[in-house]
mmCIF file of C-alpha atoms in Angstrom:
data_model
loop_
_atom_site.group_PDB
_atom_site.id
_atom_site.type_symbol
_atom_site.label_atom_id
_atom_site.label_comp_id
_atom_site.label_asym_id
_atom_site.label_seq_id
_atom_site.Cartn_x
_atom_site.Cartn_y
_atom_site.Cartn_z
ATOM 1 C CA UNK A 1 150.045 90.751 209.167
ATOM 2 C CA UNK A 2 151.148 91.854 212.974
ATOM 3 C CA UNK A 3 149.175 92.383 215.688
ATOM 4 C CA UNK A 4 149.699 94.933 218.131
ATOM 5 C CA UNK A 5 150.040 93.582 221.708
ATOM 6 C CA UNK A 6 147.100 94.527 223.261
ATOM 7 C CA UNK A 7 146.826 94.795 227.726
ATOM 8 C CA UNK A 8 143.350 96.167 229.535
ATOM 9 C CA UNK A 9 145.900 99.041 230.813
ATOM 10 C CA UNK A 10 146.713 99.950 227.519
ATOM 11 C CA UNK A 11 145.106 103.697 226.626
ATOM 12 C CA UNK A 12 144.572 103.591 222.855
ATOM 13 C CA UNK A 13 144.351 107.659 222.900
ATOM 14 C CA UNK A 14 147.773 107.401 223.646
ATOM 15 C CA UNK A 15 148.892 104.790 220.364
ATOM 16 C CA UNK A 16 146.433 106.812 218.121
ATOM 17 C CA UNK A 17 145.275 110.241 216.866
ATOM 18 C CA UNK A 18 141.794 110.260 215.978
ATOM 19 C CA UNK A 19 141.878 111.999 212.773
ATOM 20 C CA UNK A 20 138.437 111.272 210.295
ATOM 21 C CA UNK A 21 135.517 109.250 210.816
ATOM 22 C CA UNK A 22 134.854 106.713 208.114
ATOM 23 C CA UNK A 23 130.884 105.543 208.813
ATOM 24 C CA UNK A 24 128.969 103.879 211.135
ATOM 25 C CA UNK A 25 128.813 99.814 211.493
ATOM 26 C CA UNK A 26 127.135 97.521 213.416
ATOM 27 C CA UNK A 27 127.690 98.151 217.405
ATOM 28 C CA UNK A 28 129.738 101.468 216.497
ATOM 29 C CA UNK A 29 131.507 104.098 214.956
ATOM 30 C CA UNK A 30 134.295 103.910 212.768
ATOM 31 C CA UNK A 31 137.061 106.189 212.622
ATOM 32 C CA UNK A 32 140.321 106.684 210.683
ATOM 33 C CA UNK A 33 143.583 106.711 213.372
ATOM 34 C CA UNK A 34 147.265 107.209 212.674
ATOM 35 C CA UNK A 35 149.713 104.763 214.852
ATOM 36 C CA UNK A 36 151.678 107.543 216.692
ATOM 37 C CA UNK A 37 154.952 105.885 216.425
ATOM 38 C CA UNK A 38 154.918 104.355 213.438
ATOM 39 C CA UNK A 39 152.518 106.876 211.625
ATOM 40 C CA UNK A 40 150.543 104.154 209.993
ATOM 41 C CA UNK A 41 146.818 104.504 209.066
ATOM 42 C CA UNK A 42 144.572 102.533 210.796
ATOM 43 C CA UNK A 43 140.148 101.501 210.945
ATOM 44 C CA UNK A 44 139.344 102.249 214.606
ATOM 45 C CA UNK A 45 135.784 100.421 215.431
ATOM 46 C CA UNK A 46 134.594 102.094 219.029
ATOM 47 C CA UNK A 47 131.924 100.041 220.223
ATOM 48 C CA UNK A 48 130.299 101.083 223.915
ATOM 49 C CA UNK A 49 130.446 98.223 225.605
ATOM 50 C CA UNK A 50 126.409 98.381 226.855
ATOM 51 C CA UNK A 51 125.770 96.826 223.123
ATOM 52 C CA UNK A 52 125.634 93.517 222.555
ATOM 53 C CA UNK A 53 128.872 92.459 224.303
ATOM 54 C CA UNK A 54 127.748 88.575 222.913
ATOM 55 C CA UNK A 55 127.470 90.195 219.535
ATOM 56 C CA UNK A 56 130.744 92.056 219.421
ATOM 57 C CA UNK A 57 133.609 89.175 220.749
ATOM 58 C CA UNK A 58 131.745 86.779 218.277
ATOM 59 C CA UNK A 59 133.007 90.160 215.427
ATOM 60 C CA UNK A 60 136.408 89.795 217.307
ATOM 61 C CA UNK A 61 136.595 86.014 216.969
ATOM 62 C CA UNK A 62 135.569 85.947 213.411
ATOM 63 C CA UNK A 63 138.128 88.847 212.089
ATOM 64 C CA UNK A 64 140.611 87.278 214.308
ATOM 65 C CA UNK A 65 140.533 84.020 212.812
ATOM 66 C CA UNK A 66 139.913 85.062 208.751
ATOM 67 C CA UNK A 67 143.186 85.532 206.390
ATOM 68 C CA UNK A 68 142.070 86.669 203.391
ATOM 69 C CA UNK A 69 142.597 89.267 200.760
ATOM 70 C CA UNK A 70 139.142 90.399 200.612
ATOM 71 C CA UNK A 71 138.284 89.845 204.300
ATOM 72 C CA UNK A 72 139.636 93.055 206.112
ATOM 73 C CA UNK A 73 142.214 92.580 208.073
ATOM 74 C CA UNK A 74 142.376 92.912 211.954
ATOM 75 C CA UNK A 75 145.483 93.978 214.156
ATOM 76 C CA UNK A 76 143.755 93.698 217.544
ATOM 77 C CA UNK A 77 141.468 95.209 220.194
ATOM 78 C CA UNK A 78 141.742 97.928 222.867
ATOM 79 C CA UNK A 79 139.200 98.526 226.308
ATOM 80 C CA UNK A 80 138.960 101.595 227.639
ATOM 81 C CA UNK A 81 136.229 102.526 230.281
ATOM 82 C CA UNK A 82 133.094 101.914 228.714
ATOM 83 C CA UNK A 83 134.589 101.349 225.245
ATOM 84 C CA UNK A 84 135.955 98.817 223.164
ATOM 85 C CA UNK A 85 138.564 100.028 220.479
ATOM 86 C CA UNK A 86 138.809 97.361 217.452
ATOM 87 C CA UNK A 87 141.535 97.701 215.121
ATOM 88 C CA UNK A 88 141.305 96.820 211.812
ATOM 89 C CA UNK A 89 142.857 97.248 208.198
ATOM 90 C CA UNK A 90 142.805 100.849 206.989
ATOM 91 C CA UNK A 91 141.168 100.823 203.159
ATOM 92 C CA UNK A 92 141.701 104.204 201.567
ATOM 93 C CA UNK A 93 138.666 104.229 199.525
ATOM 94 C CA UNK A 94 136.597 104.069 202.026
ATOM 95 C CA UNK A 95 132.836 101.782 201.524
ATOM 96 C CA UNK A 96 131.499 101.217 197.664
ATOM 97 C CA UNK A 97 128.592 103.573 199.242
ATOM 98 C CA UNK A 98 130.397 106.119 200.218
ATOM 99 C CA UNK A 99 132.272 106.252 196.879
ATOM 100 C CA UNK A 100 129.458 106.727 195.138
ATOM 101 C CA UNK A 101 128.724 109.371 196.915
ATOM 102 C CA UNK A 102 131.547 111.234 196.410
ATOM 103 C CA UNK A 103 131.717 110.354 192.429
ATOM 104 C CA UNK A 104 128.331 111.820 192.542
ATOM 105 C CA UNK A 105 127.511 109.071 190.266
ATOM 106 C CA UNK A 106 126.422 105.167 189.967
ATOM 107 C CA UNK A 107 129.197 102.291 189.239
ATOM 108 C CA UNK A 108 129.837 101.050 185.588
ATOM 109 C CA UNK A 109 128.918 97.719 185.031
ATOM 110 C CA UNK A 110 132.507 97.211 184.711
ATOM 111 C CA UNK A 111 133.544 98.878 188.015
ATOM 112 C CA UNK A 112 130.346 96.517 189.706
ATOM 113 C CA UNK A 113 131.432 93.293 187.733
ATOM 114 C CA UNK A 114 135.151 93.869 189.318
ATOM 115 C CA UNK A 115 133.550 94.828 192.708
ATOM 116 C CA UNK A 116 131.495 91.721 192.942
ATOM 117 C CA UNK A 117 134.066 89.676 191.440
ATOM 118 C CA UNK A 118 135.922 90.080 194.733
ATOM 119 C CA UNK A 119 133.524 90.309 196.831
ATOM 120 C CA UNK A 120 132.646 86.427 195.388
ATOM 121 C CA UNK A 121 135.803 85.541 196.380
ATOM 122 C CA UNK A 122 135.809 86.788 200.250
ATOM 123 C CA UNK A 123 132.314 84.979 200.149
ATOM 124 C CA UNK A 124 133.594 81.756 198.804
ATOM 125 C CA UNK A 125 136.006 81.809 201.978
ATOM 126 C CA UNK A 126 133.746 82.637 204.657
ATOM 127 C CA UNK A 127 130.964 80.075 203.327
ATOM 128 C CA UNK A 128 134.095 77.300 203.307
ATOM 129 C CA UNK A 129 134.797 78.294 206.807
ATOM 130 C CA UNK A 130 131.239 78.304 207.839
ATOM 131 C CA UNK A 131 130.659 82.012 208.519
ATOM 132 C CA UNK A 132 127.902 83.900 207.258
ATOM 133 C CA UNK A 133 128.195 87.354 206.756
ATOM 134 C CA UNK A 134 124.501 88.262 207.353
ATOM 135 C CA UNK A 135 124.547 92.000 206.083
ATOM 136 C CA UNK A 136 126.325 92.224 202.740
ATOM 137 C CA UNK A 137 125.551 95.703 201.433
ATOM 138 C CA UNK A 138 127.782 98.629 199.623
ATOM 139 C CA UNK A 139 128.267 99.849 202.931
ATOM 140 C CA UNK A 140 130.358 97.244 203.952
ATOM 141 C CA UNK A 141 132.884 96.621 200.934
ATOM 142 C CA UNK A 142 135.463 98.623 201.374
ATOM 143 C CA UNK A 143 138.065 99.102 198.554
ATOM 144 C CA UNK A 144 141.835 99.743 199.045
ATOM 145 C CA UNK A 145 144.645 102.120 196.981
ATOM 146 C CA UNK A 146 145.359 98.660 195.109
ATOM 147 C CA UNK A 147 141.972 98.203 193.715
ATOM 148 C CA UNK A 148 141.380 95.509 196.523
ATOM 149 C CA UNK A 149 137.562 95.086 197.851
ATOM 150 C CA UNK A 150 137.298 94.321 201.691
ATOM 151 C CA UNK A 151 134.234 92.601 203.338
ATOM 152 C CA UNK A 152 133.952 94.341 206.548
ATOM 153 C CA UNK A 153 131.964 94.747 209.004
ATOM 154 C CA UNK A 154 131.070 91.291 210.835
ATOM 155 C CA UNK A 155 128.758 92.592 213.660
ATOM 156 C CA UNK A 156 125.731 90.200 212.708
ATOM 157 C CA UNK A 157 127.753 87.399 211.119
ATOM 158 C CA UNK A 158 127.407 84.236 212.420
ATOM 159 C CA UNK A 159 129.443 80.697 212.480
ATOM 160 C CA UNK A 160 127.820 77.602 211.434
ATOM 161 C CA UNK A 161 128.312 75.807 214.748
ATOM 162 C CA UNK A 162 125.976 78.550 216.497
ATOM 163 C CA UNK A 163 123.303 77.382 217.743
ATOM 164 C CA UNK A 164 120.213 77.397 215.427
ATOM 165 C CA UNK A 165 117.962 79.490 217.725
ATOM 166 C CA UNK A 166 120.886 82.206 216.957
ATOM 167 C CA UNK A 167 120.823 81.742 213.166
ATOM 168 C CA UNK A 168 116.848 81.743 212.942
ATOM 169 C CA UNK A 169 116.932 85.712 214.364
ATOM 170 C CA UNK A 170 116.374 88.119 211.945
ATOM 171 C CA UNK A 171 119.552 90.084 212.135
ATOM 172 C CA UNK A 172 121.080 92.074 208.957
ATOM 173 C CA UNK A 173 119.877 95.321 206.913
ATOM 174 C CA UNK A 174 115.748 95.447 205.689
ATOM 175 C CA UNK A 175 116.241 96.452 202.271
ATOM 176 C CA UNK A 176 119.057 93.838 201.942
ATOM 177 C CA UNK A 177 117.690 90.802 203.729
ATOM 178 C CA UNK A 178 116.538 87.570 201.795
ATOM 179 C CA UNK A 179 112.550 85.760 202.023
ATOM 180 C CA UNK A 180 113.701 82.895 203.802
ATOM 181 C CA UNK A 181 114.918 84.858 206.801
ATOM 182 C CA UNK A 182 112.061 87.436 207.160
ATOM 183 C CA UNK A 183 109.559 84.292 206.837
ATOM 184 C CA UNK A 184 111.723 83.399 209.706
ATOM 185 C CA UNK A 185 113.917 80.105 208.117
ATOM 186 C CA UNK A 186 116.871 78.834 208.747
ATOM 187 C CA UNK A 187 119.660 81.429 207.709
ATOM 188 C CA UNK A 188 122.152 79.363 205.560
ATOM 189 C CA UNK A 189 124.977 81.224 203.074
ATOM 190 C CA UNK A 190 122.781 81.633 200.557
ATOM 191 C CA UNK A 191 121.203 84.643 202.487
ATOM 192 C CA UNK A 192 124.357 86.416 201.983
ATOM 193 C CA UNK A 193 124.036 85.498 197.716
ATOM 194 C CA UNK A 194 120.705 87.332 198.329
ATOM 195 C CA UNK A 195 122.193 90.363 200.271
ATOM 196 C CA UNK A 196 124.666 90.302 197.103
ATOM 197 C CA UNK A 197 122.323 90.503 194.242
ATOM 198 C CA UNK A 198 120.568 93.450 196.228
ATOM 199 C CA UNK A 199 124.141 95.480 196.379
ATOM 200 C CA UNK A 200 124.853 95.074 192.503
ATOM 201 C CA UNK A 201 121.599 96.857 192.198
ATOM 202 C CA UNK A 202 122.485 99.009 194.669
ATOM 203 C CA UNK A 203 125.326 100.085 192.926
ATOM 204 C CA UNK A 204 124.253 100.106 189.704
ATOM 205 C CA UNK A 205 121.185 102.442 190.871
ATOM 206 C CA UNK A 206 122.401 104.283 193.977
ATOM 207 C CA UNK A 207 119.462 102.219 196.092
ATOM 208 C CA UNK A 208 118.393 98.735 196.977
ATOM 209 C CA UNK A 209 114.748 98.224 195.780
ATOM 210 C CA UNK A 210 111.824 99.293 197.968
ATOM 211 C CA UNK A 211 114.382 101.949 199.797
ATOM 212 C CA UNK A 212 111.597 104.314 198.722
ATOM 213 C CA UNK A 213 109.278 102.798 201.407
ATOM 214 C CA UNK A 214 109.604 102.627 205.298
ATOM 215 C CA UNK A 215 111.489 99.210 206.265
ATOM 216 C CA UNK A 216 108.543 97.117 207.806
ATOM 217 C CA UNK A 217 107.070 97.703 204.741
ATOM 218 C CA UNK A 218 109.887 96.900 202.834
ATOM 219 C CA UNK A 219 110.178 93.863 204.829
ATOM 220 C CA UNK A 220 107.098 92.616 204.183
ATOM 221 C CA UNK A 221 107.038 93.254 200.159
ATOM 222 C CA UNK A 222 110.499 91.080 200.059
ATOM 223 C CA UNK A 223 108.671 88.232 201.687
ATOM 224 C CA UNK A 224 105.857 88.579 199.772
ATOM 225 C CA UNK A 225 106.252 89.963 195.994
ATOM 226 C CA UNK A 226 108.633 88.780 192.793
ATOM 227 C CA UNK A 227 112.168 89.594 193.568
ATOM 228 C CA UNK A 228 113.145 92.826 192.569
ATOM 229 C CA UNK A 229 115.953 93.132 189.350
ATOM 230 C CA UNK A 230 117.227 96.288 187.898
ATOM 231 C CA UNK A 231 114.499 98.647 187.539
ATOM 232 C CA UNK A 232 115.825 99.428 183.811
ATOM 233 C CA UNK A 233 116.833 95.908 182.828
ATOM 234 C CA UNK A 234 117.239 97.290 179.115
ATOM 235 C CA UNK A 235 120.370 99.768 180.120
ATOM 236 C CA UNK A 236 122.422 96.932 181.063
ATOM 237 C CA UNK A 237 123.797 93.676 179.346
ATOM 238 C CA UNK A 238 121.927 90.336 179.490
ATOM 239 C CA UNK A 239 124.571 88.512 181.478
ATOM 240 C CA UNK A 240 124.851 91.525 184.213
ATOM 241 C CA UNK A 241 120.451 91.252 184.571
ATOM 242 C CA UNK A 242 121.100 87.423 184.417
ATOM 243 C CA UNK A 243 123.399 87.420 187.090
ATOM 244 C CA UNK A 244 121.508 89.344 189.356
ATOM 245 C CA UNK A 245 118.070 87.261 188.172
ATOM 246 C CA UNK A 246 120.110 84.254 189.787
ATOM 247 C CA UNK A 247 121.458 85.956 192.837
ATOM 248 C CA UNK A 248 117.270 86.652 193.495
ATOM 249 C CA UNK A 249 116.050 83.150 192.633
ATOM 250 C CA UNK A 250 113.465 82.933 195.642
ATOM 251 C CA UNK A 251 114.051 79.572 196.791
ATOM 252 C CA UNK A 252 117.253 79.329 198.811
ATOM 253 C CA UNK A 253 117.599 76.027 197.593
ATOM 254 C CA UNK A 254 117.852 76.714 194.278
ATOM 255 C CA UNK A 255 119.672 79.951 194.169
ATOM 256 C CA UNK A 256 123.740 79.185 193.123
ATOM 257 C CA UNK A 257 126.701 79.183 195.977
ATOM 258 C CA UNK A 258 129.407 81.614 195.900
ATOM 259 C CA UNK A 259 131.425 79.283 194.505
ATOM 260 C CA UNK A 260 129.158 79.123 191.320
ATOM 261 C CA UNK A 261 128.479 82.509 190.765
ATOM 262 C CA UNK A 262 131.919 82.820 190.398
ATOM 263 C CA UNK A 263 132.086 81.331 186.905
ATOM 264 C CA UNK A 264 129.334 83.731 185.777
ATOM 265 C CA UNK A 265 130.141 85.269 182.600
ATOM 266 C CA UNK A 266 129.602 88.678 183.813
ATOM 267 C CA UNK A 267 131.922 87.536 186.463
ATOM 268 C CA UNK A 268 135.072 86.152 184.524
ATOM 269 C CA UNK A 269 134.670 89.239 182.019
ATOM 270 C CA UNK A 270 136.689 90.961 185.041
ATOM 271 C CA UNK A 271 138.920 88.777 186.032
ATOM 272 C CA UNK A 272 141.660 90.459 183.695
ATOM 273 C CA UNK A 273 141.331 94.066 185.005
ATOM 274 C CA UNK A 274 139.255 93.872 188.438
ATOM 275 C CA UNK A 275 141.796 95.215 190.521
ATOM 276 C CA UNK A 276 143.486 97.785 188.167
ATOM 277 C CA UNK A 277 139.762 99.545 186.935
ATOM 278 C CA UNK A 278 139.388 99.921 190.996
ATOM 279 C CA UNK A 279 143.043 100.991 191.917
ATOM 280 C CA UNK A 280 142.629 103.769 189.075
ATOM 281 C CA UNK A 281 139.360 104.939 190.574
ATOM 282 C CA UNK A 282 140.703 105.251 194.017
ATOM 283 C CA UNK A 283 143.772 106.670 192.547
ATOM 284 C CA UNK A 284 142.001 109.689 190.545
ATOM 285 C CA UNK A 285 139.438 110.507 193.113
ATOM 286 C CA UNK A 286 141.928 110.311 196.473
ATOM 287 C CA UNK A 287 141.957 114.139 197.355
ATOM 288 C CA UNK A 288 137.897 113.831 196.937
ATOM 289 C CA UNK A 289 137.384 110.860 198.833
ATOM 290 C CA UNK A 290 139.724 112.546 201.851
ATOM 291 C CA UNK A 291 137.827 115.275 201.720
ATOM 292 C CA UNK A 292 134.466 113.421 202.156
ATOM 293 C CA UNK A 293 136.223 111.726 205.149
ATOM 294 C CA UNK A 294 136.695 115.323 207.141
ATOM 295 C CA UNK A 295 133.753 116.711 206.695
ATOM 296 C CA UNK A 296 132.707 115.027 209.837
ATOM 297 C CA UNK A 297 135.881 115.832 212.245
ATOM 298 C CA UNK A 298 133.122 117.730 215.038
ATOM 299 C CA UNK A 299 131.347 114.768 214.893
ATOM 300 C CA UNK A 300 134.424 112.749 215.940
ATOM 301 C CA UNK A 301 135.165 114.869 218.853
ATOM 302 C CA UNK A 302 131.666 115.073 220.193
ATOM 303 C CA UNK A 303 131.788 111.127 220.110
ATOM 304 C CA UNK A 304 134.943 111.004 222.101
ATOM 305 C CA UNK A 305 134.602 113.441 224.488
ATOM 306 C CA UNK A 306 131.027 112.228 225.580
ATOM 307 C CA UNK A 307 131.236 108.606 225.610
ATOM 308 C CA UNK A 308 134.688 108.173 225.888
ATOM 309 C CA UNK A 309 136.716 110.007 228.330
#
């Protein structure tokens, strides 16, 4: 994978048209580009730089540094004025939350089973590599035109040899956080097994539990009640409400690793067809899924013109 070769002088409205916007991450906006010379598709992350700026080089470092299949991909980073442009791996399908919304429909336990399956494996690298992810929701798995899933999104992540004052702050998503962090514990990877029991009920029911409630509340309900399964436990198979039973085991200590979950049976049912059940998806729904993506273009112009030129 090349990187571009980046200068401070370099204007990136020059290298890239603009042409979609693709959702809103941690620290920014993201937007579709097209290389101008080379007419390749490209994630464009444009942070303002009066965020975080601690926040978003430890998102450059971390990208910079993964090489995985289901870690998305980064090319490099632009500054412009009072902007930072981060370039990352285009995925044509977009988030697993978005898709939804454009299938106007919830995932199959097949489609989630083949979903989390690779989402396992980006975990299982990160964790070895001593990165947490910290906010592990449908909004940031992306899927790709080969039925690849993407974690994305590393704003709040954090590397093991942070300082524990760091990994103590409650950083991540309400409805998606784990007990241990809002009763203010160390974080440790299995927050992010937490986060990832949450988004298979997420996409097996459009919504994480308690998103029917403001987020403090929420908040305090996750810290203080039963975890949460699928609200209709009987419409799915045992080993998809088993899996997610062990994803929510409350104490961090005994909930499984990555690496575990991995040999789940409603894991290894998709290691056979994983990629192809997602590749077809993206394939049949493309023209939809583009047209989701422009639905926003005034909102992409507004954003440039006022806090970018």
């Amino acid at each position: 994978m090349s990187q571009f070769n980046l200068t401070f002088q370099e204007d990136p409205e020059q290298i890239f048209d603009i042409v979609s916007i693709l959702g809103q991450g941690n620290y920014g906006k993201v937007f579709k580009g097209i290389h101008k010379l080379t007419q390749k598709e490209y994630a464009i992350k444009v942070i303002l730089v009066s965020e975080d700026i601690f926040q978003i080089n430890k998102e450059v470092q971390i990208l910079k540094n993964c090489h995985h299949d289901n870690i998305v991909g980064y090319f490099g980073t632009f500054y412009k004025e009072n902007a930072i442009w981060l370039i990352t791996e285009y995925c044509e399908g977009g988030s697993t939350l978005n898709l939804q919304k454009v299938l106007k429909r919830n995932f199959t336990e097949q489609e989630i089973s083949s979903i989390i399956n690779q989402a396992l494996n980006g975990l299982i690298y990160l964790h070895e590599n001593k990165i947490i992810h910290r906010d592990i929701k449908a909004g940031n798995i992306l899927l790709n035109q080969n039925g690849e899933i993407k974690l994305a999104d590393f704003g709040v992540a954090a590397q093991q040899i942070y300082t524990n004052a760091e990994k103590q702050t409650v950083m991540g998503t309400p409805y998606w956080m784990s007990p241990e962090v809002l009763g203010n514990q160390k974080y440790t990877n299995k927050t992010d097994i937490w986060s990832l029991g949450i988004t298979a009920i997420e996409l097996a029911e459009g919504e994480p539990p308690y998103s029917h409630i403001h987020p403090f509340r929420a908040m305090f309900a996750i810290k203080k009640q039963p975890p949460q399964g699928l609200s209709n436990g009987k419409q799915w198979s045992d080993i998809f409400n088993d899996f997610v039973k062990k994803c929510l085991i409350l104490d961090f200590n005994e909930r499984p690793s990555a690496k575990e979950l991995i040999q789940h049976q409603f894991i290894i049912q998709s290691n056979n067809y994983c990629h192809q059940i997602l590749s077809d998806l993206i394939v049949e729904n493309i023209e939809y899924i583009e047209q989701y993506k422009l639905q926003n273009l005034y909102i992409i112009k507004q954003f440039l013109y006022y806090f970018i030129k």
